[in-house]
Amino acid sequence: MEPTDVPATPHWSASLRHQLHSLAKYTRFLGILLWIVAGLLLLIALIIIAAGGTLGSLSGEAAFLGGAGGLLVGLLYGGIAVLYYFLGRYLYRASGQFRQALHSGREQDLHACFGPLQLFFRLIAIIAIAFLGLYALIILFALIAGGIGTLLA
């Protein structure tokens, strides 16, 4: 079934127009969803930062960093919120450009659509590489600690 709000372009097949229309809908939805999650994470970060002073008054293992623990966790959540904001921005921008390409029917607009998607996937790849490096460091430190532990035992 062909969407009714997408004008027919002579050199694009109905299947391509339908898939681009679906892609525009889902990238828009996911972009908005990422913005909502970013907003919630930012709210949580602010709450954690504001409540960070109470962490310093706790005793035992919960106060391992004192009041700075809440600040560090809050900043971590804030950083993740900023990351989610940019991911959502790239998807939402791609959605708008897909809609523009569908309505104009120009091939240049279709090529321009993939710029924000390229940025989105580049950022996802950077995040994946960073986590793989982090996991490799964690495993390396665990092996070194295990080796030192067996030498000292």
PDB file of C-alpha atoms in Angstrom:
ATOM      1  CA  MET A   1       0.000   0.000   0.000  1.00  0.00           C
ATOM      2  CA  GLU A   2       1.276   3.405  -0.964  1.00  0.00           C
ATOM      3  CA  PRO A   3       0.954   6.268   1.554  1.00  0.00           C
ATOM      4  CA  THR A   4      -1.573   8.855   0.406  1.00  0.00           C
ATOM      5  CA  ASP A   5       0.329  11.952   1.576  1.00  0.00           C
ATOM      6  CA  VAL A   6       3.470  11.170  -0.420  1.00  0.00           C
ATOM      7  CA  PRO A   7       3.429  12.610  -3.947  1.00  0.00           C
ATOM      8  CA  ALA A   8       4.414  10.292  -6.753  1.00  0.00           C
ATOM      9  CA  THR A   9       7.754  11.026  -8.361  1.00  0.00           C
ATOM     10  CA  PRO A  10       8.320   9.647 -11.837  1.00  0.00           C
ATOM     11  CA  HIS A  11      11.745   8.099 -11.213  1.00  0.00           C
ATOM     12  CA  TRP A  12      11.145   6.612  -7.739  1.00  0.00           C
ATOM     13  CA  SER A  13       9.295   3.350  -7.369  1.00  0.00           C
ATOM     14  CA  ALA A  14       6.276   3.043  -5.099  1.00  0.00           C
ATOM     15  CA  SER A  15       8.220   0.662  -2.877  1.00  0.00           C
ATOM     16  CA  LEU A  16      11.051   3.180  -2.426  1.00  0.00           C
ATOM     17  CA  ARG A  17       8.604   5.992  -1.616  1.00  0.00           C
ATOM     18  CA  HIS A  18       6.812   3.768   0.901  1.00  0.00           C
ATOM     19  CA  GLN A  19      10.063   2.728   2.585  1.00  0.00           C
ATOM     20  CA  LEU A  20      11.307   6.310   2.750  1.00  0.00           C
ATOM     21  CA  HIS A  21       7.983   7.391   4.241  1.00  0.00           C
ATOM     22  CA  SER A  22       8.227   4.644   6.883  1.00  0.00           C
ATOM     23  CA  LEU A  23      11.848   5.546   7.570  1.00  0.00           C
ATOM     24  CA  ALA A  24      10.873   9.192   8.045  1.00  0.00           C
ATOM     25  CA  LYS A  25       8.131   8.217  10.516  1.00  0.00           C
ATOM     26  CA  TYR A  26      10.325   5.930  12.600  1.00  0.00           C
ATOM     27  CA  THR A  27      13.364   8.221  12.670  1.00  0.00           C
ATOM     28  CA  ARG A  28      11.091  11.048  13.826  1.00  0.00           C
ATOM     29  CA  PHE A  29       9.542   8.846  16.525  1.00  0.00           C
ATOM     30  CA  LEU A  30      12.927   7.601  17.761  1.00  0.00           C
ATOM     31  CA  GLY A  31      14.364  11.118  17.715  1.00  0.00           C
ATOM     32  CA  ILE A  32      11.521  12.425  19.875  1.00  0.00           C
ATOM     33  CA  LEU A  33      11.795   9.389  22.155  1.00  0.00           C
ATOM     34  CA  LEU A  34      15.527  10.028  22.626  1.00  0.00           C
ATOM     35  CA  TRP A  35      14.777  13.661  23.494  1.00  0.00           C
ATOM     36  CA  ILE A  36      12.257  12.553  26.112  1.00  0.00           C
ATOM     37  CA  VAL A  37      14.760  10.107  27.606  1.00  0.00           C
ATOM     38  CA  ALA A  38      17.426  12.838  27.560  1.00  0.00           C
ATOM     39  CA  GLY A  39      15.089  15.160  29.433  1.00  0.00           C
ATOM     40  CA  LEU A  40      14.302  12.514  32.038  1.00  0.00           C
ATOM     41  CA  LEU A  41      18.001  11.715  32.465  1.00  0.00           C
ATOM     42  CA  LEU A  42      18.783  15.395  32.875  1.00  0.00           C
ATOM     43  CA  LEU A  43      16.057  15.704  35.512  1.00  0.00           C
ATOM     44  CA  ILE A  44      17.456  12.663  37.329  1.00  0.00           C
ATOM     45  CA  ALA A  45      20.967  14.146  37.071  1.00  0.00           C
ATOM     46  CA  LEU A  46      19.808  17.396  38.647  1.00  0.00           C
ATOM     47  CA  ILE A  47      18.044  15.512  41.445  1.00  0.00           C
ATOM     48  CA  ILE A  48      21.156  13.419  42.106  1.00  0.00           C
ATOM     49  CA  ILE A  49      23.374  16.505  42.140  1.00  0.00           C
ATOM     50  CA  ALA A  50      20.986  18.325  44.478  1.00  0.00           C
ATOM     51  CA  ALA A  51      20.777  15.307  46.769  1.00  0.00           C
ATOM     52  CA  GLY A  52      24.529  14.713  46.547  1.00  0.00           C
ATOM     53  CA  GLY A  53      25.168  16.568  49.781  1.00  0.00           C
ATOM     54  CA  THR A  54      23.106  14.042  51.691  1.00  0.00           C
ATOM     55  CA  LEU A  55      25.359  11.258  50.448  1.00  0.00           C
ATOM     56  CA  GLY A  56      28.222  12.815  52.385  1.00  0.00           C
ATOM     57  CA  SER A  57      26.297  12.505  55.631  1.00  0.00           C
ATOM     58  CA  LEU A  58      25.781   8.769  55.205  1.00  0.00           C
ATOM     59  CA  SER A  59      28.059   6.403  57.028  1.00  0.00           C
ATOM     60  CA  GLY A  60      29.628   3.196  55.853  1.00  0.00           C
ATOM     61  CA  GLU A  61      30.171   2.092  52.295  1.00  0.00           C
ATOM     62  CA  ALA A  62      27.442   4.344  50.895  1.00  0.00           C
ATOM     63  CA  ALA A  63      29.617   7.391  51.552  1.00  0.00           C
ATOM     64  CA  PHE A  64      32.697   6.142  49.699  1.00  0.00           C
ATOM     65  CA  LEU A  65      33.166   9.479  47.920  1.00  0.00           C
ATOM     66  CA  GLY A  66      31.320  11.682  50.367  1.00  0.00           C
ATOM     67  CA  GLY A  67      29.333  14.519  48.840  1.00  0.00           C
ATOM     68  CA  ALA A  68      31.344  14.300  45.616  1.00  0.00           C
ATOM     69  CA  GLY A  69      29.756  10.916  44.838  1.00  0.00           C
ATOM     70  CA  GLY A  70      26.401  12.508  44.068  1.00  0.00           C
ATOM     71  CA  LEU A  71      28.061  15.163  41.964  1.00  0.00           C
ATOM     72  CA  LEU A  72      30.033  12.606  39.936  1.00  0.00           C
ATOM     73  CA  VAL A  73      27.021  10.358  39.358  1.00  0.00           C
ATOM     74  CA  GLY A  74      24.898  13.391  38.479  1.00  0.00           C
ATOM     75  CA  LEU A  75      27.490  14.609  35.990  1.00  0.00           C
ATOM     76  CA  LEU A  76      27.666  11.122  34.479  1.00  0.00           C
ATOM     77  CA  TYR A  77      23.898  11.111  34.015  1.00  0.00           C
ATOM     78  CA  GLY A  78      24.083  14.639  32.581  1.00  0.00           C
ATOM     79  CA  GLY A  79      26.706  13.520  30.079  1.00  0.00           C
ATOM     80  CA  ILE A  80      24.550  10.590  29.017  1.00  0.00           C
ATOM     81  CA  ALA A  81      21.591  12.978  28.653  1.00  0.00           C
ATOM     82  CA  VAL A  82      23.644  15.232  26.342  1.00  0.00           C
ATOM     83  CA  LEU A  83      24.651  12.195  24.302  1.00  0.00           C
ATOM     84  CA  TYR A  84      21.013  11.116  23.975  1.00  0.00           C
ATOM     85  CA  TYR A  85      20.041  14.655  22.968  1.00  0.00           C
ATOM     86  CA  PHE A  86      22.490  14.650  20.052  1.00  0.00           C
ATOM     87  CA  LEU A  87      21.460  11.152  18.968  1.00  0.00           C
ATOM     88  CA  GLY A  88      17.826  12.276  18.937  1.00  0.00           C
ATOM     89  CA  ARG A  89      18.750  15.470  17.095  1.00  0.00           C
ATOM     90  CA  TYR A  90      20.474  13.568  14.301  1.00  0.00           C
ATOM     91  CA  LEU A  91      17.507  11.221  13.878  1.00  0.00           C
ATOM     92  CA  TYR A  92      14.956  14.025  13.951  1.00  0.00           C
ATOM     93  CA  ARG A  93      16.943  16.046  11.417  1.00  0.00           C
ATOM     94  CA  ALA A  94      17.164  12.996   9.142  1.00  0.00           C
ATOM     95  CA  SER A  95      13.403  12.539   9.419  1.00  0.00           C
ATOM     96  CA  GLY A  96      12.750  16.096   8.286  1.00  0.00           C
ATOM     97  CA  GLN A  97      15.094  15.710   5.355  1.00  0.00           C
ATOM     98  CA  PHE A  98      13.468  12.415   4.340  1.00  0.00           C
ATOM     99  CA  ARG A  99      10.085  14.153   4.326  1.00  0.00           C
ATOM    100  CA  GLN A 100      11.488  17.013   2.274  1.00  0.00           C
ATOM    101  CA  ALA A 101      13.019  14.591  -0.229  1.00  0.00           C
ATOM    102  CA  LEU A 102       9.728  12.729  -0.552  1.00  0.00           C
ATOM    103  CA  HIS A 103       7.793  15.906  -1.230  1.00  0.00           C
ATOM    104  CA  SER A 104      10.326  17.505  -3.568  1.00  0.00           C
ATOM    105  CA  GLY A 105      11.221  14.323  -5.448  1.00  0.00           C
ATOM    106  CA  ARG A 106      14.735  15.616  -6.054  1.00  0.00           C
ATOM    107  CA  GLU A 107      17.617  13.199  -5.857  1.00  0.00           C
ATOM    108  CA  GLN A 108      19.857  15.836  -4.221  1.00  0.00           C
ATOM    109  CA  ASP A 109      17.434  16.014  -1.293  1.00  0.00           C
ATOM    110  CA  LEU A 110      17.503  12.234  -1.030  1.00  0.00           C
ATOM    111  CA  HIS A 111      21.300  12.255  -0.838  1.00  0.00           C
ATOM    112  CA  ALA A 112      21.198  15.013   1.814  1.00  0.00           C
ATOM    113  CA  CYS A 113      19.016  12.792   4.013  1.00  0.00           C
ATOM    114  CA  PHE A 114      21.816  10.418   4.738  1.00  0.00           C
ATOM    115  CA  GLY A 115      24.130  13.060   6.266  1.00  0.00           C
ATOM    116  CA  PRO A 116      22.389  13.125   9.668  1.00  0.00           C
ATOM    117  CA  LEU A 117      22.039   9.348   9.597  1.00  0.00           C
ATOM    118  CA  GLN A 118      25.761   9.063   8.939  1.00  0.00           C
ATOM    119  CA  LEU A 119      26.418  11.303  11.971  1.00  0.00           C
ATOM    120  CA  PHE A 120      24.056   9.185  14.077  1.00  0.00           C
ATOM    121  CA  PHE A 121      25.742   5.924  13.176  1.00  0.00           C
ATOM    122  CA  ARG A 122      29.210   7.458  13.490  1.00  0.00           C
ATOM    123  CA  LEU A 123      28.361   8.492  17.058  1.00  0.00           C
ATOM    124  CA  ILE A 124      26.973   5.017  17.788  1.00  0.00           C
ATOM    125  CA  ALA A 125      30.212   3.501  16.421  1.00  0.00           C
ATOM    126  CA  ILE A 126      32.337   5.798  18.601  1.00  0.00           C
ATOM    127  CA  ILE A 127      30.292   4.785  21.649  1.00  0.00           C
ATOM    128  CA  ALA A 128      30.669   1.099  20.768  1.00  0.00           C
ATOM    129  CA  ILE A 129      34.441   1.452  20.325  1.00  0.00           C
ATOM    130  CA  ALA A 130      34.712   3.327  23.629  1.00  0.00           C
ATOM    131  CA  PHE A 131      32.788   0.596  25.457  1.00  0.00           C
ATOM    132  CA  LEU A 132      34.870  -2.147  23.847  1.00  0.00           C
ATOM    133  CA  GLY A 133      38.011  -0.353  24.988  1.00  0.00           C
ATOM    134  CA  LEU A 134      36.572   0.072  28.464  1.00  0.00           C
ATOM    135  CA  TYR A 135      35.688  -3.623  28.630  1.00  0.00           C
ATOM    136  CA  ALA A 136      39.189  -4.555  27.455  1.00  0.00           C
ATOM    137  CA  LEU A 137      40.717  -2.368  30.183  1.00  0.00           C
ATOM    138  CA  ILE A 138      38.437  -3.867  32.831  1.00  0.00           C
ATOM    139  CA  ILE A 139      39.371  -7.404  31.773  1.00  0.00           C
ATOM    140  CA  LEU A 140      43.077  -6.481  31.672  1.00  0.00           C
ATOM    141  CA  PHE A 141      42.969  -4.949  35.158  1.00  0.00           C
ATOM    142  CA  ALA A 142      41.018  -7.949  36.471  1.00  0.00           C
ATOM    143  CA  LEU A 143      43.650 -10.326  35.068  1.00  0.00           C
ATOM    144  CA  ILE A 144      46.474  -8.234  36.525  1.00  0.00           C
ATOM    145  CA  ALA A 145      44.735  -8.053  39.919  1.00  0.00           C
ATOM    146  CA  GLY A 146      44.106 -11.802  39.839  1.00  0.00           C
ATOM    147  CA  GLY A 147      47.740 -12.459  38.977  1.00  0.00           C
ATOM    148  CA  ILE A 148      48.979 -10.201  41.761  1.00  0.00           C
ATOM    149  CA  GLY A 149      46.511 -11.832  44.150  1.00  0.00           C
ATOM    150  CA  THR A 150      47.816 -15.299  43.382  1.00  0.00           C
ATOM    151  CA  LEU A 151      51.442 -14.149  43.752  1.00  0.00           C
ATOM    152  CA  LEU A 152      50.736 -12.629  47.158  1.00  0.00           C
ATOM    153  CA  ALA A 153      48.787 -15.646  48.424  1.00  0.00           C
TER     154      ALA A 153
END
